[in-house]
CSV table of C-alpha atoms in Angstrom, one decimal:
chain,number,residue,atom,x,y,z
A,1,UNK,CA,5.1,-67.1,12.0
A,2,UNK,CA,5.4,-67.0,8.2
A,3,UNK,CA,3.9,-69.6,5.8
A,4,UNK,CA,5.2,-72.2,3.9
A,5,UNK,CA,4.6,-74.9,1.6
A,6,UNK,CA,5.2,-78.4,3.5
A,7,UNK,CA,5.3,-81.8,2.6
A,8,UNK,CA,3.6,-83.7,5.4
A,9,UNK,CA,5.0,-86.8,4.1
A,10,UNK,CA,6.2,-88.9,1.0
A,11,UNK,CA,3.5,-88.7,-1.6
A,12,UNK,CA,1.3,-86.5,0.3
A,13,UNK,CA,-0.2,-83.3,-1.1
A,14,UNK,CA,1.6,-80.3,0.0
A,15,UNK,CA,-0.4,-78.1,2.4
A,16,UNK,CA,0.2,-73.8,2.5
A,17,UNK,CA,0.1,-73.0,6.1
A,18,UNK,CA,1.8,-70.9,9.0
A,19,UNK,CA,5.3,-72.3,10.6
A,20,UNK,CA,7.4,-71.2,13.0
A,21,UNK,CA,10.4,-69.7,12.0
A,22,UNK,CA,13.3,-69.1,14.4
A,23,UNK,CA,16.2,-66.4,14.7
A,24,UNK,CA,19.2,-67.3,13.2
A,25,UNK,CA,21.3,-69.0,15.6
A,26,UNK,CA,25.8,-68.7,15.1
A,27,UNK,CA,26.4,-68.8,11.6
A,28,UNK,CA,22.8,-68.6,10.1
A,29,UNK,CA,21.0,-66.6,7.8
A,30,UNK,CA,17.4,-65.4,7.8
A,31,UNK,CA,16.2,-64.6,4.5
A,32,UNK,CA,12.7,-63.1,2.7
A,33,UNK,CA,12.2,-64.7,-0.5
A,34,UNK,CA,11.6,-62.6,-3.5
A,35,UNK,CA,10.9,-65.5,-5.5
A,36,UNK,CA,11.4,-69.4,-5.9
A,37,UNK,CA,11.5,-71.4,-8.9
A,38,UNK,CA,9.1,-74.4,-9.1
A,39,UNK,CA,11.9,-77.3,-10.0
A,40,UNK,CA,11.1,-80.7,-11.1
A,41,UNK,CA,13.4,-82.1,-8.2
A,42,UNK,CA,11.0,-80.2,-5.7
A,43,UNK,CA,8.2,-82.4,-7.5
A,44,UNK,CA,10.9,-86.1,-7.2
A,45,UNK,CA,11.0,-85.3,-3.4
A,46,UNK,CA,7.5,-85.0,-2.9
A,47,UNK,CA,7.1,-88.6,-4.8
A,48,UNK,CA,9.6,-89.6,-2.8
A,49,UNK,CA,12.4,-90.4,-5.9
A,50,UNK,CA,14.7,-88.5,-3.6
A,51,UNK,CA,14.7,-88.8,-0.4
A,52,UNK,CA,14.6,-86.7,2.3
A,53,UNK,CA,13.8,-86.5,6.2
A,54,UNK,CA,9.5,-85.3,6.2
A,55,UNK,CA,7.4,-83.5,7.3
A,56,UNK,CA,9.7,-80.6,4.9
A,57,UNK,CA,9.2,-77.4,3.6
A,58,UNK,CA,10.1,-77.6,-0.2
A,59,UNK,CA,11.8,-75.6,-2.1
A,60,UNK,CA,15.8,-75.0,-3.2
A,61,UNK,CA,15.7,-72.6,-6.1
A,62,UNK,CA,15.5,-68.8,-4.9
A,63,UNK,CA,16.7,-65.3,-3.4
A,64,UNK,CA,15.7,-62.6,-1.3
A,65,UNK,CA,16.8,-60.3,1.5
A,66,UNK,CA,18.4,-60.8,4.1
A,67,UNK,CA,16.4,-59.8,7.9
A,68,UNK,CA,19.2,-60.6,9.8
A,69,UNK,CA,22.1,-62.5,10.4
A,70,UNK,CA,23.5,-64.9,13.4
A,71,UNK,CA,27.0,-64.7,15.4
A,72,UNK,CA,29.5,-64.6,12.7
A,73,UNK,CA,28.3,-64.1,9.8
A,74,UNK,CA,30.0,-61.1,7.9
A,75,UNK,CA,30.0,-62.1,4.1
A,76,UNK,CA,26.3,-60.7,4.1
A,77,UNK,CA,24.5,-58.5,6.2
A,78,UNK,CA,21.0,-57.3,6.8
A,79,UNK,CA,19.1,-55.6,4.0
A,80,UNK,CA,21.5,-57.5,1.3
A,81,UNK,CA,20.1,-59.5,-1.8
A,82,UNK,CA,21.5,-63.2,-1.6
A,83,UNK,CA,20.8,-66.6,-3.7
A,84,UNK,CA,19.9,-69.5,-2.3
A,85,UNK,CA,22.6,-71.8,-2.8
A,86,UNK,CA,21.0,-76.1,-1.9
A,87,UNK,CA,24.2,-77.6,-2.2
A,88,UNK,CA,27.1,-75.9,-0.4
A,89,UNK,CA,30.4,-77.6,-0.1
A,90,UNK,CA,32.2,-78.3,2.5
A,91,UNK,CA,35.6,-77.7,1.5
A,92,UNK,CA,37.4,-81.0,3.4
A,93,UNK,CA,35.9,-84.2,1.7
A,94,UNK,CA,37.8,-85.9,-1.1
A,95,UNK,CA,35.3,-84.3,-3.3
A,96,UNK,CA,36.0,-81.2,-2.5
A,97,UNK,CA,39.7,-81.6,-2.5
A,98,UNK,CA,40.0,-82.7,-5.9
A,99,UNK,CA,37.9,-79.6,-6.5
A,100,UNK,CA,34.8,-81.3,-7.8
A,101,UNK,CA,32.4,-79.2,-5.0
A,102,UNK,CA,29.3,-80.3,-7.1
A,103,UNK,CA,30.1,-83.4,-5.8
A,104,UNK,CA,30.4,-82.5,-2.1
A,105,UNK,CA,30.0,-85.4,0.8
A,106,UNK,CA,28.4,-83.3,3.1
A,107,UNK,CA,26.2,-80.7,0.6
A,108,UNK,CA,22.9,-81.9,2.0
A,109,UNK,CA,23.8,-82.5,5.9
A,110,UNK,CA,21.5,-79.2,6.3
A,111,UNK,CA,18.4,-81.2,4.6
A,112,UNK,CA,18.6,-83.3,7.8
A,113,UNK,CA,18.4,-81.0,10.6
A,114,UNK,CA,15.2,-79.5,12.0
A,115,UNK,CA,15.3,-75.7,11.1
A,116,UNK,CA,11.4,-75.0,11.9
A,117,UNK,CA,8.1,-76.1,13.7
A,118,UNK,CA,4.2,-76.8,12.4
A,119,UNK,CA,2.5,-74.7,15.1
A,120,UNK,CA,1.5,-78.0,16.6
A,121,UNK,CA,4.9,-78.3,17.6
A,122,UNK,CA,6.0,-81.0,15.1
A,123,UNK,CA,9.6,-81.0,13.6
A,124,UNK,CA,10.1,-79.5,10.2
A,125,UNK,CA,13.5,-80.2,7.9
A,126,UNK,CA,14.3,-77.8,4.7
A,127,UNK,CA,13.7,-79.9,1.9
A,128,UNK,CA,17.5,-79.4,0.3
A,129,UNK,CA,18.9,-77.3,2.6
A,130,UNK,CA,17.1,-73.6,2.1
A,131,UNK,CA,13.4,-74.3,2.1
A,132,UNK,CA,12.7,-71.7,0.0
A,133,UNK,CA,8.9,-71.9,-0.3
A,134,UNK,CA,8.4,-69.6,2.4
A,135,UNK,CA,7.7,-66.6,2.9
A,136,UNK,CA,11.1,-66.3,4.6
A,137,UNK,CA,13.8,-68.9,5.9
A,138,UNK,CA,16.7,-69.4,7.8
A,139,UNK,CA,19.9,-71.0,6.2
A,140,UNK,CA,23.1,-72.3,6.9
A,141,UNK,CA,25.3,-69.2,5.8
A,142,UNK,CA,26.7,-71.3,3.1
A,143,UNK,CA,23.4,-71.2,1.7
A,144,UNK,CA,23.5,-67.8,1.0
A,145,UNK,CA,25.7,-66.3,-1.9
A,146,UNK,CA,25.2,-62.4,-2.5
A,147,UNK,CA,23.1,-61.0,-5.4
A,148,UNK,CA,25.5,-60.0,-8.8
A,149,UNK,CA,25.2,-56.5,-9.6
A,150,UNK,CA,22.8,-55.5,-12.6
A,151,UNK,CA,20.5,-58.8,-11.6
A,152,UNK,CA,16.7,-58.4,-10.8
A,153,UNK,CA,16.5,-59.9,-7.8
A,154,UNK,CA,13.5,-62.2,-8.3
A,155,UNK,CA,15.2,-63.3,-11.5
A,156,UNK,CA,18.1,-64.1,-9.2
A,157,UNK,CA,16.5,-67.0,-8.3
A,158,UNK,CA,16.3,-69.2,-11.3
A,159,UNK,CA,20.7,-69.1,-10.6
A,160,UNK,CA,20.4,-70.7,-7.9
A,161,UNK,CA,19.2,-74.3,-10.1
A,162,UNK,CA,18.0,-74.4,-13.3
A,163,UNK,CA,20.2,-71.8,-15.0
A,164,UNK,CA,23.5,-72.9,-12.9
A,165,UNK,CA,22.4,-77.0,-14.4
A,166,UNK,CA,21.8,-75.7,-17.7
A,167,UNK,CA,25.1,-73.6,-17.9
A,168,UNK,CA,26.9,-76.2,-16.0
A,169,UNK,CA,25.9,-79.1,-18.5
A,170,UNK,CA,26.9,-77.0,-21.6
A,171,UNK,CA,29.8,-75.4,-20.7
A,172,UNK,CA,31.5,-77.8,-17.8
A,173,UNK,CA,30.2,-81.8,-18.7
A,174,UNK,CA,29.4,-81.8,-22.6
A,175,UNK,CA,32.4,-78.6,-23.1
A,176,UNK,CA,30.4,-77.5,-26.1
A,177,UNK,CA,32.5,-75.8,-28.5
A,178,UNK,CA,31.5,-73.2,-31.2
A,179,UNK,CA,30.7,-74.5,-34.4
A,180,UNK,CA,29.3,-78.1,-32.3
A,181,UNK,CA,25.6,-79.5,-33.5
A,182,UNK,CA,23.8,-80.2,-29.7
A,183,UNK,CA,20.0,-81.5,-29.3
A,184,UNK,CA,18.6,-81.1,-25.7
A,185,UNK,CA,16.0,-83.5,-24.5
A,186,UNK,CA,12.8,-82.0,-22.4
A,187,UNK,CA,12.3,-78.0,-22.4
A,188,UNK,CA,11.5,-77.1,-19.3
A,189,UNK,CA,13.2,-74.7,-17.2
A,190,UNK,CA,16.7,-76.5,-17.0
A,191,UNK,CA,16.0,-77.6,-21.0
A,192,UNK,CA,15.6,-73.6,-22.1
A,193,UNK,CA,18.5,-72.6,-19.5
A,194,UNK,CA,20.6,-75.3,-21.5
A,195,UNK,CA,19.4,-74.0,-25.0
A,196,UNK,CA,20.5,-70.3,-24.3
A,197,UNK,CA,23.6,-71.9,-23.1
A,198,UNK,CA,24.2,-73.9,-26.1
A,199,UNK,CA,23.7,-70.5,-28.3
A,200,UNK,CA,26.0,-69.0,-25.6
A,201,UNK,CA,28.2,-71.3,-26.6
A,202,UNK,CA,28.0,-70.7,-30.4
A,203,UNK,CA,26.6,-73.7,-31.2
A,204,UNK,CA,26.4,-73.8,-35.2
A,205,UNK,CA,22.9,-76.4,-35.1
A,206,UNK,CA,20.8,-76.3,-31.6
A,207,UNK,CA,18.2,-79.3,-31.9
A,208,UNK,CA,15.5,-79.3,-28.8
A,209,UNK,CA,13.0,-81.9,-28.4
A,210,UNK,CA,10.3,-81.9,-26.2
A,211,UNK,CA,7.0,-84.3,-26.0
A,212,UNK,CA,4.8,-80.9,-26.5
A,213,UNK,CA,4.4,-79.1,-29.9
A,214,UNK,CA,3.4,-76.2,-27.6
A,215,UNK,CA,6.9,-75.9,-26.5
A,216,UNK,CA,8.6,-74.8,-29.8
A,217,UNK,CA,8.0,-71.0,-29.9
A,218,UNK,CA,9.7,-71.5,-26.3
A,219,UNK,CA,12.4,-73.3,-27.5
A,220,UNK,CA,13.1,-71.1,-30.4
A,221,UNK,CA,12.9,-68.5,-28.5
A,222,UNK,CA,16.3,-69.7,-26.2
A,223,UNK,CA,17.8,-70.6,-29.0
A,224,UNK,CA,16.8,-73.7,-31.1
A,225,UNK,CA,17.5,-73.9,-34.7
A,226,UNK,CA,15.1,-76.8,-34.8
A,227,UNK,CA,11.9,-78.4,-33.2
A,228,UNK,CA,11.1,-81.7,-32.8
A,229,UNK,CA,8.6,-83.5,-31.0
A,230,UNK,CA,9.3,-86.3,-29.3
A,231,UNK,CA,8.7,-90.1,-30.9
A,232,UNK,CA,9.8,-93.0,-31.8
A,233,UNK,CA,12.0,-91.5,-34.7
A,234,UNK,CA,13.6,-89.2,-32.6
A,235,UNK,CA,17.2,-90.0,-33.3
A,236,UNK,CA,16.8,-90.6,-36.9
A,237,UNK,CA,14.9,-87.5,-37.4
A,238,UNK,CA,18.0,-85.5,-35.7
A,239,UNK,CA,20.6,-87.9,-37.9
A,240,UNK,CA,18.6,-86.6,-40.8
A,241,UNK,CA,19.3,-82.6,-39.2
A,242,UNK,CA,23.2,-83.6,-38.9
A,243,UNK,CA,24.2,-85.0,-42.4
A,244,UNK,CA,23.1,-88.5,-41.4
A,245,UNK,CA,25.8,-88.3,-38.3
A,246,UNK,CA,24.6,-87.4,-35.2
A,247,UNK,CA,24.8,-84.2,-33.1
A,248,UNK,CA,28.0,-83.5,-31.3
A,249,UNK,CA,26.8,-83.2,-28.2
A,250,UNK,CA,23.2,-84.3,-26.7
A,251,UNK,CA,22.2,-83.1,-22.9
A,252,UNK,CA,19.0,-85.3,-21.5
A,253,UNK,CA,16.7,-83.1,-18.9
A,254,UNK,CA,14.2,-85.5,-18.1
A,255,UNK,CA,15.4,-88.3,-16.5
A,256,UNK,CA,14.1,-91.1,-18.1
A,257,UNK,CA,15.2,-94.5,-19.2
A,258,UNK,CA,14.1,-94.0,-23.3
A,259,UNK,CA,14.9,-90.2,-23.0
A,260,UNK,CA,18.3,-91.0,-22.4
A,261,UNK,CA,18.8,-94.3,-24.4
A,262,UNK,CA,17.3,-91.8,-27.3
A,263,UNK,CA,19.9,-89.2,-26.4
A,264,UNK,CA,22.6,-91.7,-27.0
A,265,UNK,CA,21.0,-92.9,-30.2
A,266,UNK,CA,20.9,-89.0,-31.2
A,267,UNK,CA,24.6,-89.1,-30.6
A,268,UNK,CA,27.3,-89.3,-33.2
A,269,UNK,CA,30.4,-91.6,-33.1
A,270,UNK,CA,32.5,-90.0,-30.6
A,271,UNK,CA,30.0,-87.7,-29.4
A,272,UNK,CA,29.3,-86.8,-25.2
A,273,UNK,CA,25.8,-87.8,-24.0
A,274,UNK,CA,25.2,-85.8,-20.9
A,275,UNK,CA,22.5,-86.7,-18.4
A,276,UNK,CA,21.3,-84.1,-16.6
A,277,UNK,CA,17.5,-85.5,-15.7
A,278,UNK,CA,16.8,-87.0,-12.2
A,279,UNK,CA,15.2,-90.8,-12.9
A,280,UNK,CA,14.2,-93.1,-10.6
A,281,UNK,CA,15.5,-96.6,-9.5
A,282,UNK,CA,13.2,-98.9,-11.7
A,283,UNK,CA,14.7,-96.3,-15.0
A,284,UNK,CA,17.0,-98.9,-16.3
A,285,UNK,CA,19.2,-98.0,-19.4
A,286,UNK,CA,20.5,-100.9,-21.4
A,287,UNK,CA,23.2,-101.0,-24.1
A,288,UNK,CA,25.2,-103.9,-24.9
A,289,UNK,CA,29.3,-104.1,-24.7
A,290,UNK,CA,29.4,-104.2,-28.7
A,291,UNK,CA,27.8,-100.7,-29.3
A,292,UNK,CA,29.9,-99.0,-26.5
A,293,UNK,CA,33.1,-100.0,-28.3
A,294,UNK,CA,31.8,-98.6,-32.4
A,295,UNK,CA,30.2,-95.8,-31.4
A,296,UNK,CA,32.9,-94.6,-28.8
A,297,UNK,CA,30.8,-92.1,-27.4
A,298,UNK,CA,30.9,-90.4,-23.7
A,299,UNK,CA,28.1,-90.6,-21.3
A,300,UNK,CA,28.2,-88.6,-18.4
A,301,UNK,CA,25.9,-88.1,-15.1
A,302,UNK,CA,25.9,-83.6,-14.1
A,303,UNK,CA,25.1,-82.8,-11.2
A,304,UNK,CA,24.3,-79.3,-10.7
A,305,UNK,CA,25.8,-78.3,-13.9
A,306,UNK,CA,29.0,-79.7,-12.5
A,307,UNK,CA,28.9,-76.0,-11.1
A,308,UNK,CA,30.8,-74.1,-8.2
A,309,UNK,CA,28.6,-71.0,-7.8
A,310,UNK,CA,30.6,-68.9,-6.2
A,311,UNK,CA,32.7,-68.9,-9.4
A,312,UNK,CA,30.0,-69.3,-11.8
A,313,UNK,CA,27.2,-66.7,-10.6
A,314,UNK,CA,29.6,-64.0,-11.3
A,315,UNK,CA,30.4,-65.2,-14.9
A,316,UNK,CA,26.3,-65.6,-15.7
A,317,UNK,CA,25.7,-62.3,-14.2
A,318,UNK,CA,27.6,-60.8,-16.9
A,319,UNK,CA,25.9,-62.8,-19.5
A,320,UNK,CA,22.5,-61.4,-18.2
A,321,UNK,CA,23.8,-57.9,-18.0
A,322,UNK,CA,25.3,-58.3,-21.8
A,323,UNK,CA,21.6,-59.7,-22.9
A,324,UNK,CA,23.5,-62.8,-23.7
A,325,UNK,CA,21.5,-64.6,-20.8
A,326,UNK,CA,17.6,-64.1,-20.7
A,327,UNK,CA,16.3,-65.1,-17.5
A,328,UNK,CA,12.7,-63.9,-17.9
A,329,UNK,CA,12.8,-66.1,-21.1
A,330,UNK,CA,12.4,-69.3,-18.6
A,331,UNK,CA,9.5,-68.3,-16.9
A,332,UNK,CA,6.1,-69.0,-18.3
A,333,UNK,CA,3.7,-68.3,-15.1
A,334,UNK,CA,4.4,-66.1,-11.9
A,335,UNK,CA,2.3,-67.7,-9.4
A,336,UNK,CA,1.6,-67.2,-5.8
A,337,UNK,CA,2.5,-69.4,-2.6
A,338,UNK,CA,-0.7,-71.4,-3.0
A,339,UNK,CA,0.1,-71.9,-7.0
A,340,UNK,CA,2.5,-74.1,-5.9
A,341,UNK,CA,0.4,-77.7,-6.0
A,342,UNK,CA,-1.0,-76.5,-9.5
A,343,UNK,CA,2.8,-75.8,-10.5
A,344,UNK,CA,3.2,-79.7,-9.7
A,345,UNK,CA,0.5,-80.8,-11.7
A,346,UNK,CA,1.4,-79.0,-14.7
A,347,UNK,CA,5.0,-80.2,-14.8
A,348,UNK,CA,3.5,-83.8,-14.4
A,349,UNK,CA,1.6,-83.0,-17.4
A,350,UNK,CA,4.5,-81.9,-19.5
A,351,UNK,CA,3.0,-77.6,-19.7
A,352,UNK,CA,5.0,-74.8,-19.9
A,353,UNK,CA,8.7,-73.5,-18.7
A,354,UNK,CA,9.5,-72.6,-15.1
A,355,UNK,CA,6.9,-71.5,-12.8
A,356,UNK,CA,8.1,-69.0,-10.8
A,357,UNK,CA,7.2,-68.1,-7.1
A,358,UNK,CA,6.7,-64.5,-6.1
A,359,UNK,CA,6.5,-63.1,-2.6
């Protein structure tokens, strides 16, 4: 028995308790976390903006150990560090043929299956795949990509989502280039993994604005230029920043209809508008045919940083080891398994970075 955080159903508060875990069966991985980042899609399936088969135990962003391994499994072994990898791909959809494995059919079949029991015997599914707020878990071995050398491996989780996103967005959507003006919308953990990537990226002008004034030392400190909060001037106020033109690239994190409507205002003509926020249904976005055609800018959906990590993790484990990446620079509070519902509440309320679990 180990303890998890589960969602008992769609809008429910999530309740710390024991579950029982099995042994890995053929081609399974059981893993104890380290750590596990506190993501704002963890918080969109709870409310039920994504959906997923309940009761679940949350959870997608982490790494650990591995305890021990099922009938062929070789590309890990016990006693190894591995991330947590959500979204594996399968390697035989169209998506994966054309080589866009962000983009993967089957990357969530996992989420469906029952991997655990409440020791009253009901059914439990993994939230996206790896259920990582547990004490331990066991994945599909997909789900399990080994540790780069020179990472902490508690900091190794935050690769596995917001860092991977924010990485992705800069350097595989938007393609920032050095010299580029970018303004990134929301700073929370995705929003500072996407500022260190912008400055990664030698961005000349790094804009990031965020609806708390609290936020700027944070923002500043992974790499903003300038601080804004948010408003209704927003886009003139970063117009004003960028000779009256725009920024050259603009990445949204929140996931809202005005957020992202003001990201395309903050635009300049020909600039990319890249969307990396998770909105609901009723977020409509409106523009009309006229202002597509003069401003000729790109808007593009990311998932997962348009990422494939078992290419990228090896290129931002040598950023962390050359102090270009600073993954302790996204966490503002180390909480426990039970700091997890308060975690929630402060990302509803706009506070702070990435909350980070540790075991």
């Amino acid at each position: 028995m180990v303890r998890a955080a589960v969602l008992p159903a769609v809008g429910a508060p999530l309740e710390i308790t024991g579950i029982d875990l099995p042994e890995p069966g053929p081609g399974q991985v059981r893993v104890r976390l380290a750590a596990a980042g506190v993501c704002h899609s963890d918080l969109s399936l709870s409310d039920g903006t994504m959906r997923v088969p309940v009761p679940a135990v949350l959870g997608h962003e982490g790494a650990g150990t591995v305890v021990s391994v099922g009938e062929g499994v070789t590309h890990v072994s016990p006693g190894a560090g591995v991330i947590l990898n959500w979204a594996p791909s399968c390697g035989r959809c169209h998506a994966c043929s054309l080589g866009e494995v962000w983009l993967c059919a089957n990357a969530l079949t996992g989420a469906g299956t029952v991997y655990a029991r409440r020791t009253d015997g009901t059914d439990l599914y993994p939230g996206l795949n790896v259920a990582a707020f547990a004490e331990e878990t066991v994945v599909p071995a997909a789900c399990a990509l080994p540790v780069p050398d020179g990472v902490p491996l508690a900091d190794a989780a935050l690769l596995g989502c917001a860092v991977l996103t924010g990485y992705g967005a800069v350097h595989h959507s938007a393609k920032v280039q050095p010299g580029e003006t970018v303004a990134v919308f929301g700073v929370g953990g995705v929003g500072l993994a996407t500022l260190q990537a912008a400055r990664i990226a030698g961005a000349s002008k790094i804009v990031a604005v965020d609806v708390s004034p609290e936020k700027e030392a944070l923002a500043r400190r992974a790499g903003a230029t300038d601080y804004l909060v948010a408003s209704e001037n927003t886009a003139r106020e970063i117009r004003g920043l960028t000779d009256k033109q725009g920024v050259d690239v603009a990445v949204e994190c929140v996931g809202r209809a005005v957020t992202i409507r003001t990201a395309w205002d903050s635009t300049r003509r020909g600039g990319r508008t890249t969307v990396v926020g998770i909105g609901g249904k009723d977020q409509q976005v409106v523009f009309n045919a006229l202002e597509i055609f003069h401003w000729g800018r790109t808007l593009s959906g990311c998932v997962y940083g348009n990422s494939d990590p078992a290419k990228d993790l090896p290129v931002l484990a040598e950023h962390v080891r050359a102090g270009r990446l600073d993954l302790g620079a996204l966490v503002t509070e180390r909480i426990a398994l039970d700091g997890i519902p308060a975690a929630f509440d402060n990302m509803l309320a706009g506070k702070g970075g990435r909350a980070l679990v540790v075991f």
